[in-house]
XYZ file of C-alpha atoms in Angstrom:
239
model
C 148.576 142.087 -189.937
C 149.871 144.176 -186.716
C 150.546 147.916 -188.058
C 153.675 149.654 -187.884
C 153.026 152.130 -185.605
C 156.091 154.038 -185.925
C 153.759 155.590 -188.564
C 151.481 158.257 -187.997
C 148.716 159.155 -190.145
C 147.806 162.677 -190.339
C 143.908 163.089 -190.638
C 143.755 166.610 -191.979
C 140.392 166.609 -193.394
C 137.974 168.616 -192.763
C 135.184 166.624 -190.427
C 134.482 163.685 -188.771
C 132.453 161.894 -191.813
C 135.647 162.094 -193.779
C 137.885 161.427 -191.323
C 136.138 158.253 -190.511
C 136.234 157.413 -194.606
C 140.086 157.677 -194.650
C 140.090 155.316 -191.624
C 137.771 152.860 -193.345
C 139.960 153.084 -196.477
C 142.975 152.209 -194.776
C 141.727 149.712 -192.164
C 144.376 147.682 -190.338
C 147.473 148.741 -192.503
C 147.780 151.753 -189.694
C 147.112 151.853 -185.986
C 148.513 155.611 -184.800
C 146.481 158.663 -186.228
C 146.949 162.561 -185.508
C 144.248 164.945 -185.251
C 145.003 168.193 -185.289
C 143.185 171.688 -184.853
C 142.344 172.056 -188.385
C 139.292 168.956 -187.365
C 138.970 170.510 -184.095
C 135.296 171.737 -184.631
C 134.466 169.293 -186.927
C 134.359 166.821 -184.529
C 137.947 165.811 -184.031
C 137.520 165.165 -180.322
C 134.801 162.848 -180.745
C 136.532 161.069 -183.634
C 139.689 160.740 -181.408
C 137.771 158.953 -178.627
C 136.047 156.620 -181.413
C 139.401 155.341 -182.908
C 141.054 155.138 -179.329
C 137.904 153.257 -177.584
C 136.108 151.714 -180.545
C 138.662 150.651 -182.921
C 141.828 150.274 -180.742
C 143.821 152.866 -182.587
C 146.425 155.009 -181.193
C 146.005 158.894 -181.199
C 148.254 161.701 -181.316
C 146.228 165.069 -180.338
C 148.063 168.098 -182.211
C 146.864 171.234 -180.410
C 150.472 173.203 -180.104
C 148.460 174.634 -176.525
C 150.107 177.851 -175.888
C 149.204 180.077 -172.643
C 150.367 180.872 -169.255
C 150.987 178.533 -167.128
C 147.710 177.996 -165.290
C 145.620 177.558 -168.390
C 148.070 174.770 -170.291
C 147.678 173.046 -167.287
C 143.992 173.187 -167.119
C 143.332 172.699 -170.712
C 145.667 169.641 -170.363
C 143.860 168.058 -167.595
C 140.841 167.981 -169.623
C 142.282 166.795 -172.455
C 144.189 163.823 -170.447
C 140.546 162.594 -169.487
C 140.106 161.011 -173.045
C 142.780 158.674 -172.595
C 144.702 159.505 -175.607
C 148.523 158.741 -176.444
C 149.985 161.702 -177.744
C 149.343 166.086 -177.132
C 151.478 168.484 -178.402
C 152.276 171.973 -176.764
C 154.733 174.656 -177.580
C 158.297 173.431 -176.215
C 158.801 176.683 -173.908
C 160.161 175.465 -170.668
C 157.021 176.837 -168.653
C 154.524 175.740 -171.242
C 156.003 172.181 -170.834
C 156.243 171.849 -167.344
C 152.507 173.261 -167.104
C 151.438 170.227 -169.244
C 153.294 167.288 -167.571
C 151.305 169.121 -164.560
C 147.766 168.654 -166.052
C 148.983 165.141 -167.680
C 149.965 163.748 -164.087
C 147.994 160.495 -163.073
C 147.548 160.103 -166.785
C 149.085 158.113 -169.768
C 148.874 161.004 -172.089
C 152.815 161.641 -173.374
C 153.547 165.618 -173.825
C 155.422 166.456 -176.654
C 156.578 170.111 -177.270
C 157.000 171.921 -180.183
C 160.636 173.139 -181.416
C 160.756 174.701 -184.616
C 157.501 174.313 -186.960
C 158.696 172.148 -190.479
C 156.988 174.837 -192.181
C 159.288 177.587 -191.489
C 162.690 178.575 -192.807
C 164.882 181.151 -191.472
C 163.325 184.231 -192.998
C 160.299 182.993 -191.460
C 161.937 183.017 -187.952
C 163.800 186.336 -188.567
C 160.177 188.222 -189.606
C 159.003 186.438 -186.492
C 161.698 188.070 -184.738
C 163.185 185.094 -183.249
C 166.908 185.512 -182.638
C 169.809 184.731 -184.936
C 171.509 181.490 -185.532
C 171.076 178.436 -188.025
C 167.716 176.579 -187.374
C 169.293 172.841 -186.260
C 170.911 174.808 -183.479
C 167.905 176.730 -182.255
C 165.860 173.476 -182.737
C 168.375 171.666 -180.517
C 168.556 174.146 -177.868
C 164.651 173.990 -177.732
C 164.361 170.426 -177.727
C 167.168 171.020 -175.128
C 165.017 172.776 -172.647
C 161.680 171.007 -173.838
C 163.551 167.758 -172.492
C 164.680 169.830 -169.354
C 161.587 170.618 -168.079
C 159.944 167.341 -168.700
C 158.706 166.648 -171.596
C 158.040 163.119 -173.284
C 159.312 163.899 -176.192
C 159.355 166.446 -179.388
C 158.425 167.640 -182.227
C 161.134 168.348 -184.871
C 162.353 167.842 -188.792
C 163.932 164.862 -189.584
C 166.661 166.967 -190.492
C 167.648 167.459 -186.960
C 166.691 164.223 -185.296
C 170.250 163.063 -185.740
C 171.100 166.071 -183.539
C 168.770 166.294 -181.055
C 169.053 162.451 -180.727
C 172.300 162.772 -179.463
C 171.221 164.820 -176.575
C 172.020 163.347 -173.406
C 168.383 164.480 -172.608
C 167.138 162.498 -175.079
C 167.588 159.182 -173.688
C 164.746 157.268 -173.572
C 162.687 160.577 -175.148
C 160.565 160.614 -178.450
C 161.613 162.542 -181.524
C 158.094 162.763 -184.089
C 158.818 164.009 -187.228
C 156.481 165.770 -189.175
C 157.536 167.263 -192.775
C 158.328 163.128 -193.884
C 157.999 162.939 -197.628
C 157.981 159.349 -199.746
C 160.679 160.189 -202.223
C 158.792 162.190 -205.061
C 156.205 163.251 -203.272
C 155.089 167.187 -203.263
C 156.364 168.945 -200.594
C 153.470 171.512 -200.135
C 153.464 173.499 -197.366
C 156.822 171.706 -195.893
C 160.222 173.297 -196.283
C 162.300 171.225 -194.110
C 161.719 167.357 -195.180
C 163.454 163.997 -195.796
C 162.183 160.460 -196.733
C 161.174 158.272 -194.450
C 164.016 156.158 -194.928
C 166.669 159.035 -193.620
C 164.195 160.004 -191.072
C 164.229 156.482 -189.677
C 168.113 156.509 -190.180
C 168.470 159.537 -187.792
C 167.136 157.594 -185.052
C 163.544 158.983 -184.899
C 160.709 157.258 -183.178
C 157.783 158.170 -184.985
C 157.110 159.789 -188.601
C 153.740 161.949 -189.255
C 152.690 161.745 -192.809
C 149.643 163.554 -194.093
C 148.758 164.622 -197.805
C 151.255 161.567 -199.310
C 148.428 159.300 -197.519
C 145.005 160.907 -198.068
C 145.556 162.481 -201.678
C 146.907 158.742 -202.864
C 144.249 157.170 -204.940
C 144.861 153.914 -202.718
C 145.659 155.398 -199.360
C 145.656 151.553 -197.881
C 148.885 150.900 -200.193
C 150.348 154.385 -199.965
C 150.404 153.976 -195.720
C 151.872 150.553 -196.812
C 154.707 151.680 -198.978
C 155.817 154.173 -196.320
C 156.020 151.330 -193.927
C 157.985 149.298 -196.285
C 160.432 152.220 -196.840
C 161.193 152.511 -193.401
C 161.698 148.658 -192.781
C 164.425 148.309 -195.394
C 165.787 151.419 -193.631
C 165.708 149.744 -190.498
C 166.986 146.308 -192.255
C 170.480 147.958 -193.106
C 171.147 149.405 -189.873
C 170.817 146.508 -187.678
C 171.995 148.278 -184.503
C 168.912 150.503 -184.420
């Protein structure tokens, strides 16, 4: 079978061993994985360059690199070395352009952070970030992410429909994190939707985590999430 890879597998496990046991479990049913800083020193770079060079898969690096200017772009460069697909950095204009800086020469797509899925807006308000409803801030930054070069973003699926009518966002990526499969615990996530409406709102790519590695088959879980999103897809033939 060829993998849908508008999915994205989140492998948020603790090390490399078990990382590479979720893989195995799953085998060709996904192609795209994200590694994220929770693996980061349990071998996540080593077990991104063994699913990208040894087993063909994609990989989306989630650091959320935030810094002046000088040092995204440095830490970028290095990162753009391992010939990976996707790295994520905070979706400040300066942090943004500093990345597309280190990424140049490189395939390595930048995608910057707008509003984390995880927060709501008390959470922004104790963070002291300024007043307004969260799918307008999250616009405005994917706004200016798209503005100062980056690939694409990072966003809810409850503003994908939003940001995707951008001009900007032509021919940009909108990855969703905070995707649940209809019944599905949210955890940690406060703004979600089902794959289905995410894939209705026009986004490119959907990062699902916990719904995946908890499931007692997580071969037929990745499967079902892939099904939901192609009889999305099958009623809205002008996608």
């Amino acid at each position: 079978m060829t993998a849908d890879d508008r999915l994205i597998v989140a492998l948020d496990v603790p090390n490399l061993l078990q990382g590479q046991e979720l893989v195995d479990q799953i085998g060709d049913a996904v192609s795209f994985y994200k590694i994220g800083l929770g693996m980061l020193t349990g071998g996540g770079l080593a077990l991104a360059n063994e699913l990208k060079q040894e087993r063909g898969k994609r990989i989306f690096l989630d650091m959320k690199l935030f810094d002046i200017g000088a040092t995204v772009e440095a830490a970028v460069r290095g990162l753009a070395q391992f010939d990976l697909d996707f790295l994520t950095v905070h979706g400040d204009p300066h942090v943004v352009a500093a990345a597309k800086e280190g990424a140049a020469g490189s395939n390595l797509k930048i995608l910057g952070v707008t509003v984390l899925t995880s927060l709501d807006r008390d959470d922004l308000d104790n963070c002291l970030i300024k007043d307004g409803a969260i799918p307008d801030l999250v616009t405005e930054r994917a706004g200016k992410a798209f503005e100062a070069g980056a690939d694409g973003v990072i966003a809810s699926p409850q503003e994908a429909a939003m940001i995707r009518a951008l001009p900007e966002s032509k021919g940009r990526l909108i990855v969703t994190p905070g995707v649940r499969p209809a019944g599905a615990a949210l955890g940690d996530q406060k703004r979600v939707a089902t794959p289905a409406n995410a894939v209705a709102d026009g986004v490119d790519h959907i990062v699902v985590g916990r719904p995946v590695w908890t499931a007692e088959d997580p071969r037929a879980a990745a499967q079902a999430i892939v099904a939901e999103m192609n009889s999305a897809q099958a009623q809205q033939p002008n996608r």
